[in-house]
Coordinates of C-alpha atoms and ligand atoms in Angstrom, one line a residue:
M1 CA -0.4 0.1 -0.1
S2 CA 1.1 3.9 -0.7
S3 CA 2.6 5.3 2.2
V4 CA 4.2 8.2 4.1
K5 CA 6.2 8.8 6.7
L6 CA 7.0 11.5 8.6
K7 CA 10.5 13.3 9.5
K8 CA 11.4 12.6 13.1
G9 CA 9.6 14.6 15.7
R10 CA 7.2 15.5 13.7
D11 CA 4.4 13.2 14.6
K12 CA 3.0 15.4 17.7
S13 CA 0.3 17.2 16.4
F14 CA -0.7 13.7 15.0
N15 CA -0.6 12.4 18.5
R16 CA -2.7 15.1 19.7
K17 CA -5.6 13.6 16.8
H18 CA -5.2 17.0 14.8
P19 CA -6.2 15.4 11.3
W20 CA -4.1 17.9 8.7
I21 CA -0.3 16.7 8.2
F22 CA 1.5 19.4 6.4
S23 CA 4.2 18.7 3.7
G24 CA 6.8 20.0 5.5
A25 CA 6.3 17.1 8.2
I26 CA 6.7 14.4 5.8
D27 CA 10.4 13.1 5.3
S28 CA 9.2 10.5 2.2
I29 CA 6.3 9.1 0.1
K30 CA 6.0 5.9 -0.8
D31 CA 4.0 4.4 -4.2
I32 CA 1.2 7.3 -4.4
N33 CA 0.1 7.6 -7.6
T34 CA -3.7 9.3 -7.1
N35 CA -4.8 12.2 -6.2
G36 CA -6.7 11.5 -3.0
E37 CA -5.9 7.8 -2.4
T38 CA -5.4 6.4 1.0
V39 CA -1.8 6.3 2.7
E40 CA -0.6 4.5 5.4
I41 CA 1.1 7.0 7.7
F42 CA 4.3 6.0 9.7
S43 CA 6.4 8.2 12.1
G44 CA 10.1 9.1 11.8
D45 CA 11.1 6.0 13.5
G46 CA 8.9 4.0 11.7
K47 CA 6.1 3.5 13.4
F48 CA 2.4 2.8 11.7
L49 CA 0.5 5.0 13.1
G50 CA -2.9 5.9 10.9
Y51 CA -4.3 6.6 7.6
G52 CA -4.9 9.0 5.4
S53 CA -5.9 10.7 2.1
Y54 CA -2.9 12.3 0.4
S55 CA -3.4 15.5 -1.6
L56 CA -0.8 15.3 -4.4
H57 CA -1.6 19.3 -4.7
S58 CA -1.9 20.9 -1.4
Q59 CA 0.2 22.1 1.1
I60 CA -1.9 19.9 3.7
S61 CA -0.6 17.1 2.1
V62 CA -2.6 14.2 4.3
R63 CA -5.9 14.6 6.0
V64 CA -6.2 11.5 8.4
L65 CA -9.1 9.7 8.1
S66 CA -8.3 7.1 11.0
F67 CA -5.6 7.3 14.0
N68 CA -6.1 3.8 14.4
P69 CA -3.9 1.3 12.5
E70 CA -6.3 -1.8 13.1
D71 CA -9.0 0.3 10.7
Q72 CA -9.7 -1.0 7.2
I73 CA -10.2 2.1 5.1
D74 CA -13.3 1.3 2.9
K75 CA -16.9 1.7 2.2
D76 CA -17.9 0.4 5.3
F77 CA -15.5 2.9 7.2
I78 CA -17.1 5.8 5.5
Q79 CA -20.4 4.7 6.1
K80 CA -19.7 4.1 9.7
K81 CA -18.3 8.0 10.2
I82 CA -21.5 9.3 8.1
E83 CA -24.3 7.2 10.2
T84 CA -22.3 8.8 13.4
A85 CA -22.4 12.1 11.9
A86 CA -26.4 11.5 11.0
Q87 CA -27.5 10.2 14.4
F88 CA -25.6 12.8 16.2
R89 CA -27.7 15.0 14.4
T90 CA -30.9 13.4 15.4
Q91 CA -30.0 13.9 18.8
I92 CA -29.3 17.5 18.4
I93 CA -32.2 18.9 16.0
N94 CA -35.7 19.1 16.9
L95 CA -36.6 17.0 13.9
E96 CA -40.5 18.3 14.5
T97 CA -39.6 21.9 13.9
T98 CA -36.4 22.0 11.6
N99 CA -35.6 19.8 8.8
A100 CA -33.0 21.7 7.4
Y101 CA -29.3 20.9 9.2
R102 CA -25.7 20.0 8.3
V103 CA -25.5 16.3 8.6
I104 CA -21.5 15.8 7.8
N105 CA -19.3 18.9 9.3
A106 CA -16.0 17.8 7.1
E107 CA -13.2 17.6 9.6
S108 CA -15.2 17.9 12.9
D109 CA -17.1 14.9 12.0
S110 CA -13.6 13.0 11.0
L111 CA -14.5 12.7 7.3
P112 CA -12.2 15.5 5.9
G113 CA -13.3 17.7 3.5
L114 CA -16.8 16.6 3.3
V115 CA -19.9 18.7 4.0
V116 CA -23.3 17.7 3.3
D117 CA -26.4 19.8 4.5
K118 CA -29.9 18.6 4.2
Y119 CA -32.9 20.8 2.9
G120 CA -35.9 18.9 3.6
D121 CA -35.8 16.0 1.2
F122 CA -32.6 17.1 -0.4
L123 CA -29.1 17.1 -0.1
V124 CA -26.2 19.3 -0.7
C125 CA -22.5 17.9 -0.6
Q126 CA -19.1 19.9 -0.9
F127 CA -16.4 17.3 -1.7
L128 CA -13.7 20.0 -0.4
S129 CA -10.3 17.5 -0.5
A130 CA -8.7 15.3 -2.9
G131 CA -9.4 12.8 -0.1
A132 CA -13.4 13.8 -0.4
E133 CA -13.6 13.5 -4.0
F134 CA -11.5 10.2 -3.8
W135 CA -14.3 8.7 -1.7
K136 CA -17.3 10.3 -3.8
K137 CA -18.8 7.7 -5.3
E138 CA -19.1 5.5 -2.4
T139 CA -20.3 8.5 -0.5
I140 CA -23.4 9.0 -2.7
E141 CA -24.5 5.7 -2.3
I142 CA -24.1 5.5 1.4
L143 CA -26.1 8.8 1.4
L144 CA -28.9 7.5 -0.9
N145 CA -29.1 4.2 1.5
I146 CA -29.6 6.7 4.9
F147 CA -31.5 9.3 3.6
N148 CA -33.3 8.3 0.3
P149 CA -33.5 12.0 -0.8
T150 CA -35.4 13.5 -3.4
G151 CA -32.2 14.7 -4.9
I152 CA -28.6 15.3 -4.2
F153 CA -27.1 18.5 -5.3
E154 CA -23.2 19.2 -5.1
R155 CA -21.9 22.7 -4.6
S156 CA -18.1 22.4 -5.1
D157 CA -18.2 25.8 -6.9
V158 CA -15.4 26.9 -4.3
E159 CA -11.5 28.0 -4.9
V160 CA -10.1 25.5 -2.2
R161 CA -10.9 22.9 -4.5
E162 CA -8.1 24.0 -7.1
K163 CA -5.7 24.0 -4.2
E164 CA -6.2 20.4 -4.1
G165 CA -5.8 19.6 -8.2
L166 CA -9.8 19.5 -8.5
Q167 CA -11.9 21.2 -10.8
Q168 CA -14.8 23.7 -9.3
F169 CA -17.9 22.1 -10.2
K170 CA -21.6 22.4 -9.4
G171 CA -25.0 20.4 -10.8
I172 CA -26.9 17.6 -9.9
L173 CA -25.8 13.9 -8.6
Y174 CA -28.6 12.0 -8.3
G175 CA -32.5 12.4 -8.7
K176 CA -34.4 15.8 -9.3
D177 CA -32.7 18.8 -10.3
P178 CA -34.0 21.6 -7.9
E179 CA -35.2 23.7 -10.4
E180 CA -37.1 26.0 -8.0
L181 CA -36.1 27.3 -4.5
I182 CA -36.7 24.7 -1.8
E183 CA -38.9 25.6 1.1
I184 CA -37.5 24.4 4.4
I185 CA -38.9 24.8 7.9
E186 CA -35.9 26.1 10.8
N187 CA -37.5 26.2 14.3
G188 CA -41.1 26.5 13.0
N189 CA -40.2 29.6 10.1
K190 CA -40.4 28.9 6.6
F191 CA -37.8 29.5 4.2
F192 CA -37.0 29.6 0.4
V193 CA -33.4 28.2 0.0
D194 CA -31.6 28.6 -3.2
I195 CA -29.0 25.5 -3.1
N196 CA -28.2 26.5 -6.9
L197 CA -27.3 30.2 -6.3
G198 CA -27.1 30.8 -2.7
H199 CA -24.2 31.3 -0.4
K200 CA -22.5 28.4 0.7
T201 CA -24.7 25.4 0.1
G202 CA -27.5 27.8 0.2
F203 CA -28.6 29.1 3.9
Y204 CA -26.7 30.2 7.2
L205 CA -27.6 26.6 8.9
D206 CA -24.8 27.8 11.3
Q207 CA -26.8 31.0 12.8
R208 CA -30.0 28.9 13.6
D209 CA -29.6 28.6 17.3
N210 CA -28.7 32.7 17.3
R211 CA -31.7 33.6 15.2
K212 CA -33.7 31.8 18.0
L213 CA -32.3 33.6 20.4
L214 CA -32.9 36.9 18.8
E215 CA -36.4 36.7 19.5
T216 CA -36.1 37.0 23.2
F217 CA -34.7 40.9 22.4
S218 CA -37.5 41.0 19.3
S219 CA -40.6 42.3 20.9
E220 CA -41.9 45.7 20.0
S221 CA -38.4 46.5 18.9
E222 CA -36.9 48.6 15.8
I223 CA -34.2 46.7 14.6
L224 CA -31.3 47.2 11.7
N225 CA -30.6 43.8 10.2
C226 CA -27.2 44.5 8.7
F227 CA -26.0 41.8 6.1
S228 CA -29.6 40.4 6.0
Y229 CA -29.1 37.8 3.2
T230 CA -32.4 36.4 2.4
G231 CA -33.8 37.5 5.8
G232 CA -33.2 34.9 8.2
F233 CA -32.8 36.9 11.5
S234 CA -35.7 39.2 10.4
V235 CA -37.9 36.5 10.1
Y236 CA -37.6 35.5 13.7
A237 CA -37.3 39.0 15.0
I238 CA -41.1 39.9 13.2
K239 CA -42.5 36.6 14.2
A240 CA -41.2 37.4 18.1
G241 CA -43.0 40.8 18.1
A242 CA -40.7 43.0 16.3
S243 CA -42.4 46.4 15.3
K244 CA -40.2 47.3 12.4
V245 CA -37.2 45.7 10.6
V246 CA -34.8 47.2 8.3
N247 CA -33.2 44.5 5.9
L248 CA -29.8 46.1 4.8
D249 CA -27.8 44.1 2.0
S250 CA -25.9 45.2 -0.8
S251 CA -27.3 42.1 -2.7
L252 CA -30.7 42.8 -4.8
E253 CA -31.4 38.7 -5.2
A254 CA -30.8 38.5 -1.5
L255 CA -33.3 41.1 -0.5
S256 CA -35.8 39.6 -3.0
L257 CA -35.7 36.5 -1.3
A258 CA -35.6 38.0 2.1
E259 CA -39.4 39.6 0.6
T260 CA -40.1 36.1 -0.3
N261 CA -39.5 34.6 2.8
L262 CA -41.1 37.5 4.9
T263 CA -44.2 36.9 2.9
L264 CA -44.1 33.2 2.9
N265 CA -44.3 33.5 7.0
G266 CA -47.4 35.7 6.6
I267 CA -45.4 38.8 7.4
A268 CA -47.2 42.0 6.1
S269 CA -44.8 44.5 4.2
S270 CA -45.7 47.4 6.7
K271 CA -43.4 45.5 9.3
Y272 CA -40.0 45.3 7.3
E273 CA -38.3 47.7 5.0
N274 CA -35.4 46.4 2.4
V275 CA -32.7 48.8 1.8
Q276 CA -30.0 47.9 -0.8
D277 CA -26.9 49.4 0.1
D278 CA -23.1 49.0 1.3
V279 CA -23.5 48.2 5.2
F280 CA -20.1 50.4 5.7
K281 CA -21.9 53.5 3.5
Y282 CA -25.3 53.2 4.6
L283 CA -24.3 53.4 8.6
R284 CA -22.7 56.4 8.3
K285 CA -25.8 57.9 6.7
L286 CA -27.9 56.8 9.7
R287 CA -25.3 58.3 11.7
D288 CA -25.8 61.3 9.8
T289 CA -29.6 61.2 11.0
N290 CA -30.9 61.2 14.4
K291 CA -32.2 57.5 13.4
Q292 CA -31.6 55.0 16.4
F293 CA -32.7 51.3 16.9
D294 CA -33.6 49.0 19.4
V295 CA -31.5 46.2 18.4
I296 CA -28.7 45.8 15.6
I297 CA -27.4 42.8 13.9
L298 CA -24.1 42.6 12.2
D299 CA -23.6 39.6 10.8
P300 CA -21.1 40.1 7.8
P301 CA -19.4 38.0 5.2
K302 CA -15.7 37.0 6.0
F303 CA -13.6 39.7 6.2
A304 CA -10.2 37.8 6.6
E305 CA -9.5 34.9 4.3
S306 CA -6.0 34.6 5.7
V307 CA -3.6 35.4 8.3
S308 CA -2.1 38.3 6.3
Q309 CA -5.9 39.8 6.3
I310 CA -6.4 39.7 10.0
E311 CA -5.4 43.4 10.4
K312 CA -7.4 45.0 7.6
A313 CA -10.3 42.9 8.8
S314 CA -10.0 43.8 12.5
R315 CA -10.3 47.2 10.9
G316 CA -13.3 46.4 9.3
Y317 CA -15.0 44.8 12.0
K318 CA -14.5 47.6 14.2
D319 CA -15.8 50.2 11.3
I320 CA -19.3 48.7 11.4
N321 CA -19.5 47.6 15.2
L322 CA -18.5 51.2 16.4
L323 CA -21.1 52.6 14.1
A324 CA -23.6 50.7 15.2
L325 CA -22.9 51.1 18.7
K326 CA -23.8 54.8 18.2
L327 CA -26.8 54.3 16.3
L328 CA -28.5 52.2 19.5
K329 CA -30.9 53.6 21.8
K330 CA -29.8 53.4 25.5
N331 CA -30.1 49.9 26.7
G332 CA -30.1 48.5 23.0
V333 CA -29.0 45.5 22.1
L334 CA -25.9 44.4 19.2
F335 CA -25.9 40.6 18.0
T336 CA -22.3 40.9 16.5
F337 CA -21.1 38.2 14.6
S338 CA -17.4 37.4 13.0
C339 CA -17.3 34.1 10.8
S340 CA -13.9 34.7 9.7
G341 CA -12.0 31.9 11.6
H342 CA -8.3 33.8 11.7
I343 CA -10.1 36.2 14.0
V344 CA -9.9 34.2 17.0
P345 CA -12.4 35.1 19.8
E346 CA -9.8 36.8 22.1
L347 CA -9.4 39.1 19.0
F348 CA -12.9 39.6 18.6
N349 CA -13.7 40.5 21.9
K350 CA -11.1 43.1 22.1
I351 CA -12.4 44.9 18.7
I352 CA -15.5 45.0 20.1
A353 CA -14.1 46.9 23.4
D354 CA -12.1 49.0 21.6
A355 CA -15.3 49.8 19.3
A356 CA -17.0 50.4 22.6
T357 CA -14.5 52.7 23.9
D358 CA -14.1 54.6 20.8
A359 CA -18.2 55.1 20.5
G360 CA -18.1 56.1 24.1
R361 CA -20.7 53.8 25.2
E362 CA -20.9 51.0 28.2
V363 CA -21.3 48.0 26.4
H364 CA -22.0 44.5 28.7
I365 CA -21.4 41.2 27.2
L366 CA -24.8 39.4 27.4
K367 CA -23.8 35.8 25.6
Y368 CA -20.9 34.5 23.9
L369 CA -22.2 32.8 20.8
T370 CA -21.1 30.5 18.1
Q371 CA -22.6 28.7 15.3
S372 CA -25.0 25.7 16.0
P373 CA -24.2 22.3 17.2
D374 CA -24.6 20.8 13.9
H375 CA -21.5 22.4 13.1
A376 CA -20.1 21.7 16.4
M377 CA -16.0 21.8 16.3
L378 CA -13.9 19.2 17.4
T379 CA -11.5 19.8 20.6
S380 CA -8.6 18.2 18.3
F381 CA -9.4 20.5 15.8
P382 CA -9.4 24.3 16.9
E383 CA -9.8 25.8 12.9
G384 CA -13.2 24.2 13.0
L385 CA -14.3 27.2 15.2
Y386 CA -15.1 29.5 12.6
L387 CA -18.2 31.7 13.7
K388 CA -18.1 34.2 16.8
G389 CA -21.0 36.3 18.2
L390 CA -21.8 39.0 21.1
V391 CA -24.8 39.8 22.4
C392 CA -24.3 43.3 23.9
K393 CA -26.3 45.4 25.9
V394 CA -25.4 49.2 25.2
N395 CA -26.0 52.3 27.5
Ligands
SAH1 N1 -27.3 37.1 8.5 C1 -27.5 36.1 7.3 C2 -26.3 35.5 6.5 C3 -25.4 37.3 5.8 S1 -24.4 36.6 5.2 C4 -28.5 34.9 7.8 O1 -28.6 34.9 9.0 O2 -29.0 34.3 6.7 C5 -24.0 38.1 4.2 C6 -24.6 39.1 3.6 O3 -23.7 40.3 3.7 C7 -24.7 38.5 1.8 O4 -26.1 38.7 1.8 C8 -24.2 39.7 1.1 O5 -24.7 40.2 0.2 C9 -23.8 40.6 2.5 N2 -23.2 41.9 1.6 C10 -21.9 41.8 1.5 N3 -20.7 42.7 2.0 C11 -22.0 43.6 1.9 C12 -21.7 45.2 2.2 N4 -20.6 45.5 2.4 N5 -22.8 45.9 2.6 C13 -24.0 45.4 2.4 N6 -24.2 43.9 2.3 C14 -22.9 43.1 1.8

């Protein structure tokens, strides 16, 4: 069997069960022919450690499949991992009120590079690493067996594929092509999801619990939902009694689907307003009026794609948070997020603290938020934590 041998002393991260082996840690490779194929992993002194998928192109040469040399890596192995991940979701998701959730969260479910989201009877997959691509056929067969979906759609139209020597791809893998929007239910709220053209696999499933929490602060509130996308936070807020919500997003398509989603939930158009603008600019326009809000949500896209962007991203986060803090009424509430994995929680907290100082507002942190539990992170894979949020009370 093909194999990799690590350099001497470079097995520490493996021993801590971190699933990535970088090219710099590898001493030699043997008999590797195919991108993504399964390799045996040996330590620098020749000890057989486990198995991984080898990527011929990525800096992350090996993604560990098993830390146990006694395992056998075959379709059954993949099936057990998928079953375990699927079973875990039935424990943490209330399937009576929610039918859209992440079934497989890649490394965090010990299936490196594989993302599977369930939207009602449809599954949407991303094969993000050479190893995930290598096991694609088997993975689809297993998913069909477990879920019997109406359709399986692939959204591997992401740049990371190219680092793995794979082409971007989007299209139907099985069953019915979802020509129209898919209707899902989340905590009893209805949403249309565009799995073909929407962000990620269509919907920000990772914000589910945070949207639910917003209900607590919504009653009779005037809310500014910045980066509103398809209206996730807005639907929850208005159904929980908000008097008015402003959806603010630069994308007309997103705002239009937000409107559709609000209507789908029986919400009258008098309850909300759509503003198409750049958040950085629009918050400045509001600053120059006397307009104030009870609640502001800031859920921007990823500002830091790499370590080199941390500083610029931090300035961006500080800017919008500073502006938002100034626009809150006394005892107002800020829901603020960062989904950049490179912005660690301590840094995000500091950015908000600095914004509070500069805004001249006293800010209490009411809650620390993170991604919903179907996106749970493994302690041995800290990279799996990316979404951070704070609920702040602002005086
Ligand atoms: N809160 C949403 C997800 C937000 S995704 C939810 O729960 O579903 C980020 C959104 O920000 C996208 O809709 C994108 O169109 C929008 N966006 C990105 N940059 C922007 C900018 N500078 N100004 C306004 N909107 C922006």
